[in-house]
Amino acid sequence: MAVLKVTFTKTKRDKLAQMLWILNWVSVVTGMILLSLGFFLKVEIQQRQELMSNREVYSVPNMLIAVGLIACAINFLGGKICYDCVDTTKFLRWKLLMLPYIICTFFFTFCLLAGAFMCYAMRHELEESLSIGLQDAMRFYKDTDKPGRCFLKRTVDLLQIHFQCCGNDGFRDWFHIQWISNRYLDMSRGEVADRLRSNVEGKYLTDGVPFSCCNPSSPRPCIQHQVTNNSAHYNYNYQAEELNLWPQGCRQALLEYYTHIMQSIGLTVLLIWLFELSVLTGVRYLQTSMENVLRQGDPDSESDGWLLENSFAETARYNFNIIKNLGKCYQVDDDPNIDFQSPTQPGPDNVHPKPIAFAT
């Protein structure tokens, strides 16, 4: 018994073909939207790629770009097919191609769904990449005179100003790294020498942060040095007073920024997936109804269309038997009870008569 069978008249078939032609062109536009979203996300990641350690974060934008290109091609072909389905004679040119086209489009919708899920599953991978990348960028903040790292100070400062954040997880992260280059340290001062000697690795560690961590909205002038020293500042309590530094870490700020983008893109891809699935359903009805018209031989007669010719169980059983029979075709039978005749051991039919010797 056919699944979701619908009867179509000649007028309904023509209207369905025309509507699907329009919807396929709309799907070409949605493919361009996917392509644009992929490029947008790729550019957003490339702008801060020096703050990320894992290059696998490009898998999602690359997936969106590939799916967008495939969507444009598939729906362009689908529009041409649906346009020709108005005429029965033109449909004959696409009759053999219709079923492979529907199968390919069906698997393409799964790629769309996988792309949507990848957008939501990217958060953990992105968080790990940002954590390691930001830590390395802060460690190389002072290396303004080394090729390949001289731009990191400007990158980190602009990041902290733009996203109103400080450090990796917070401003205290700057206390554990040397972010001031030795070029700007007066080694003749006893305080500097004592700090260098007190550290096992010989680093100059202070309870200070870069200027970009300061909150300009604070009424008090920025306290970026000796942050934890209450006696160094008038009317100041490090533990009780709200500091004029950004409290949020840059990892969390960037993660929220990219998560918002990914959730918006994921929702858009899900809506496009539902739209593509509805278009594919209409094409399947058009294909089956047109094939039934050809069987009847009357282009103006009514015809039935369906999603599956048989029930789900029968269709699954039929496809399983096909796969099983294909496996048997490549199976080598090594049963020892089978009498296998070797070509080197001729049977009765292959026995050659001995030559007859004639007496002379």
XYZ file of C-alpha atoms in Angstrom:
360
model
C 0.000 0.000 0.000
C 1.372 3.424 -1.013
C 2.374 5.874 1.700
C 0.553 9.257 1.706
C -1.094 8.719 -1.684
C -2.635 11.812 -3.341
C -4.660 11.946 -6.561
C -3.738 14.686 -9.041
C -5.710 15.989 -11.980
C -4.009 17.505 -15.017
C -4.579 21.008 -13.639
C -3.196 20.123 -10.198
C -0.101 18.515 -11.738
C 0.587 21.613 -13.796
C 0.127 23.910 -10.799
C 2.389 21.671 -8.701
C 5.097 21.771 -11.364
C 4.866 25.561 -11.650
C 4.929 26.031 -7.885
C 7.949 23.724 -7.545
C 9.718 25.637 -10.305
C 9.311 28.827 -8.281
C 10.299 27.137 -5.015
C 13.446 25.696 -6.580
C 14.539 29.167 -7.611
C 13.823 30.340 -4.073
C 16.020 27.457 -2.916
C 18.807 28.753 -5.148
C 18.564 32.014 -3.199
C 18.700 30.095 0.099
C 21.808 28.347 -1.208
C 23.375 31.749 -1.784
C 22.386 32.688 1.771
C 24.184 29.589 3.086
C 27.204 30.510 0.988
C 27.182 34.045 2.389
C 26.828 32.803 5.975
C 29.781 30.469 5.480
C 31.989 33.263 4.150
C 30.837 35.610 6.917
C 31.685 33.103 9.640
C 35.029 32.323 8.028
C 35.964 36.011 7.915
C 34.904 36.471 11.551
C 37.161 33.597 12.601
C 40.062 34.759 10.423
C 39.959 38.197 12.023
C 40.964 36.613 15.349
C 42.736 33.477 14.168
C 45.911 34.475 16.060
C 43.867 34.133 19.259
C 42.840 30.555 18.433
C 45.014 27.471 18.603
C 42.843 24.953 16.752
C 42.438 25.322 12.989
C 39.600 22.776 12.972
C 37.183 25.578 13.839
C 37.102 26.260 10.091
C 35.177 23.007 9.538
C 31.801 24.682 10.117
C 32.247 27.626 7.690
C 33.770 25.297 5.083
C 30.775 22.989 5.495
C 28.366 25.888 5.016
C 30.204 27.063 1.897
C 30.160 23.574 0.369
C 26.487 23.030 1.216
C 25.595 26.439 -0.231
C 27.311 25.662 -3.546
C 25.641 22.235 -3.757
C 22.249 23.779 -2.933
C 22.580 26.277 -5.787
C 23.486 23.529 -8.270
C 20.846 21.007 -7.155
C 17.992 23.499 -7.034
C 18.958 25.049 -10.366
C 18.688 21.596 -11.929
C 15.456 20.953 -10.003
C 13.940 24.145 -11.367
C 14.685 23.048 -14.924
C 13.179 19.601 -14.301
C 9.987 20.976 -12.730
C 9.566 23.501 -15.558
C 9.677 20.701 -18.156
C 7.275 18.508 -16.176
C 4.375 20.686 -17.330
C 4.715 18.993 -20.721
C 4.540 15.185 -20.740
C 6.779 14.872 -23.797
C 9.501 16.982 -22.153
C 9.220 14.920 -18.978
C 10.425 11.875 -20.918
C 13.890 13.465 -21.117
C 14.102 13.584 -17.314
C 12.272 10.356 -16.489
C 15.406 8.297 -15.844
C 17.115 11.161 -14.018
C 14.273 11.994 -11.643
C 14.773 9.169 -9.132
C 18.592 9.619 -8.836
C 17.993 13.350 -8.463
C 15.510 12.770 -5.624
C 17.884 10.344 -3.872
C 20.820 12.776 -4.118
C 18.658 15.634 -2.856
C 17.465 13.461 0.032
C 21.044 12.822 1.159
C 21.819 16.513 0.630
C 19.121 17.413 3.170
C 20.992 15.254 5.696
C 24.117 17.326 5.011
C 22.074 20.438 5.744
C 20.850 18.960 9.008
C 24.408 17.948 9.940
C 25.577 21.505 9.228
C 22.916 22.884 11.573
C 23.971 20.512 14.359
C 27.641 21.398 13.792
C 26.795 25.043 14.424
C 25.433 24.179 17.871
C 28.170 21.635 18.662
C 31.015 24.023 17.868
C 30.931 25.756 21.264
C 33.105 23.251 23.162
C 35.720 23.096 20.411
C 35.779 26.879 20.135
C 36.098 27.324 23.908
C 39.144 25.061 24.064
C 40.744 26.771 21.076
C 40.195 30.243 22.550
C 41.516 29.246 25.967
C 44.849 28.023 24.589
C 45.111 30.742 21.941
C 44.475 33.612 24.351
C 46.946 32.177 26.838
C 49.658 32.082 24.160
C 48.788 35.603 22.958
C 49.118 36.986 26.501
C 52.427 35.175 26.933
C 53.801 36.825 23.794
C 52.281 40.240 24.602
C 55.684 41.669 25.522
C 57.479 40.430 22.383
C 56.984 43.603 20.353
C 60.501 43.360 18.892
C 60.260 39.747 17.635
C 59.102 39.005 14.083
C 55.834 37.115 13.948
C 54.783 38.278 17.427
C 55.096 42.061 17.233
C 51.422 42.442 16.320
C 50.073 40.515 19.312
C 50.255 43.440 21.749
C 48.065 45.555 19.493
C 45.715 42.619 18.865
C 45.234 41.886 22.560
C 44.786 45.550 23.481
C 42.165 46.094 20.777
C 40.439 42.890 21.843
C 40.194 43.966 25.486
C 38.961 47.435 24.549
C 36.409 46.262 21.979
C 34.964 43.375 23.989
C 35.389 45.097 27.379
C 37.295 42.189 28.865
C 40.598 41.562 30.605
C 42.841 38.498 30.570
C 41.815 34.980 29.683
C 39.450 34.203 32.563
C 39.883 37.535 34.360
C 42.342 40.340 35.105
C 44.271 38.151 37.595
C 45.658 36.148 34.666
C 48.043 39.029 33.987
C 49.572 38.549 37.458
C 51.023 35.173 36.433
C 52.845 36.193 33.251
C 55.500 38.745 32.397
C 53.783 41.197 30.076
C 56.456 43.943 30.298
C 59.492 43.426 28.064
C 62.972 43.432 29.609
C 63.826 46.284 27.258
C 61.727 48.594 29.432
C 62.978 47.383 32.811
C 65.689 49.299 34.680
C 67.909 46.469 35.870
C 69.899 48.861 38.071
C 66.924 49.324 40.374
C 66.874 47.038 43.370
C 63.136 46.462 43.189
C 63.364 45.133 39.626
C 66.338 42.921 40.444
C 64.605 41.520 43.527
C 61.503 40.610 41.537
C 63.571 38.844 38.913
C 65.522 36.889 41.516
C 62.429 35.972 43.500
C 60.930 34.132 40.532
C 62.174 30.648 39.718
C 61.987 31.242 35.971
C 63.492 34.718 36.231
C 60.331 36.521 35.137
C 59.248 39.983 36.156
C 55.798 39.373 37.663
C 53.671 42.171 39.071
C 50.120 42.692 40.248
C 49.452 44.982 37.307
C 47.504 44.825 34.041
C 47.782 46.558 30.634
C 46.007 49.849 30.093
C 43.422 48.202 27.847
C 41.903 46.487 30.897
C 40.736 49.826 32.328
C 37.063 50.663 32.345
C 36.627 54.250 31.092
C 33.207 54.467 32.756
C 34.762 54.275 36.212
C 34.748 57.643 38.069
C 38.163 56.931 39.577
C 41.379 57.157 37.546
C 42.454 53.715 36.413
C 44.510 51.692 38.882
C 46.423 49.272 36.706
C 49.596 48.862 38.800
C 49.815 47.480 42.343
C 46.182 46.420 42.055
C 46.316 44.288 45.205
C 48.275 46.834 47.328
C 45.811 48.875 49.400
C 48.511 51.106 50.886
C 49.742 52.220 47.464
C 46.505 54.087 46.716
C 44.458 56.573 48.730
C 41.057 55.471 49.961
C 41.375 52.130 48.248
C 40.335 48.641 49.312
C 41.215 45.874 46.897
C 38.838 43.301 48.348
C 35.847 45.480 49.184
C 35.863 48.100 46.450
C 34.670 47.428 42.922
C 37.747 47.776 40.747
C 37.818 49.975 37.682
C 38.989 47.036 35.529
C 36.902 44.911 33.239
C 35.730 41.943 35.345
C 34.939 39.579 32.484
C 37.601 37.419 30.831
C 38.150 37.653 27.089
C 37.594 33.937 26.571
C 34.050 34.195 27.895
C 33.388 37.405 25.960
C 34.578 35.906 22.656
C 32.748 32.670 23.359
C 29.463 34.498 23.900
C 30.049 36.533 20.736
C 30.694 33.509 18.531
C 27.983 31.446 20.221
C 25.400 34.098 19.365
C 26.561 34.037 15.729
C 26.553 30.229 15.588
C 23.088 29.931 17.115
C 21.680 32.427 14.607
C 23.328 30.605 11.706
C 22.196 27.222 13.059
C 18.587 28.383 13.278
C 18.773 29.728 9.711
C 20.176 26.427 8.431
C 17.414 24.496 10.215
C 14.742 26.648 8.551
C 16.406 26.152 5.159
C 16.510 22.398 5.834
C 12.753 22.327 6.482
C 12.166 24.336 3.309
C 14.360 22.006 1.229
C 12.574 18.984 2.690
C 9.181 20.392 1.684
C 10.427 21.095 -1.855
C 11.827 17.550 -2.083
C 8.449 16.149 -0.978
C 6.692 18.078 -3.732
C 9.187 16.868 -6.358
C 8.593 13.264 -5.249
C 4.830 13.673 -5.679
C 5.381 15.232 -9.110
C 7.686 12.408 -10.207
C 5.362 9.565 -9.169
C 2.244 11.224 -10.584
C 3.938 11.897 -13.939
C 5.205 8.305 -14.167
C 1.679 7.019 -13.532
C 0.411 9.279 -16.322
C 2.907 7.694 -18.711
C 1.734 4.216 -17.683
C -1.896 5.161 -18.366
C -1.033 6.681 -21.737
C -3.440 9.626 -21.377
C -1.750 12.989 -20.508
C -5.062 14.519 -19.396
C -6.093 11.730 -17.028
C -5.930 11.681 -13.258
C -2.946 9.996 -11.624
C -1.831 9.046 -8.155
C 1.303 10.331 -6.484
C 2.956 9.072 -3.318
C 6.054 9.272 -1.194
C 6.654 5.495 -1.105
C 5.043 2.959 -3.380
C 4.927 0.413 -0.538
C 4.837 0.721 3.238
C 7.929 1.674 5.214
C 8.477 -1.917 6.368
C 8.154 -3.362 2.856
C 10.439 -0.710 1.405
C 13.067 -1.335 4.082
C 12.819 -5.114 3.554
C 13.135 -4.695 -0.213
C 16.220 -2.497 0.077
C 17.763 -4.841 2.631
C 17.327 -7.784 0.246
C 18.982 -5.808 -2.518
C 21.979 -5.072 -0.306
C 22.129 -8.709 0.827
C 22.037 -10.010 -2.745
C 24.774 -7.585 -3.743
C 26.912 -9.009 -0.944
C 26.338 -12.544 -2.182
C 27.564 -11.608 -5.623
C 31.030 -10.865 -4.218
C 31.113 -13.810 -1.803
C 33.645 -16.544 -2.622
C 32.303 -20.005 -1.946
C 35.023 -22.085 -0.318
C 32.950 -25.144 0.606
C 35.318 -28.181 0.595
C 32.464 -30.528 -0.394
C 32.095 -28.870 -3.772
C 33.876 -30.853 -6.480
C 36.176 -28.308 -8.021
C 37.874 -29.464 -11.182
C 41.373 -28.173 -11.596
C 42.478 -27.271 -15.077
C 45.709 -29.225 -14.480
C 43.749 -32.400 -13.772
C 41.591 -33.057 -16.804
C 38.296 -34.842 -16.451
C 36.831 -37.463 -18.709
C 35.922 -34.882 -21.310
C 39.410 -33.503 -21.419
C 41.271 -36.818 -21.828
C 43.229 -36.715 -25.058
C 43.542 -39.990 -26.987
C 47.001 -41.483 -27.187
C 48.572 -41.365 -30.637
C 48.447 -44.679 -32.569
C 51.795 -45.983 -33.687
C 51.836 -47.534 -37.188
C 54.326 -50.214 -38.041
C 56.552 -49.437 -40.948
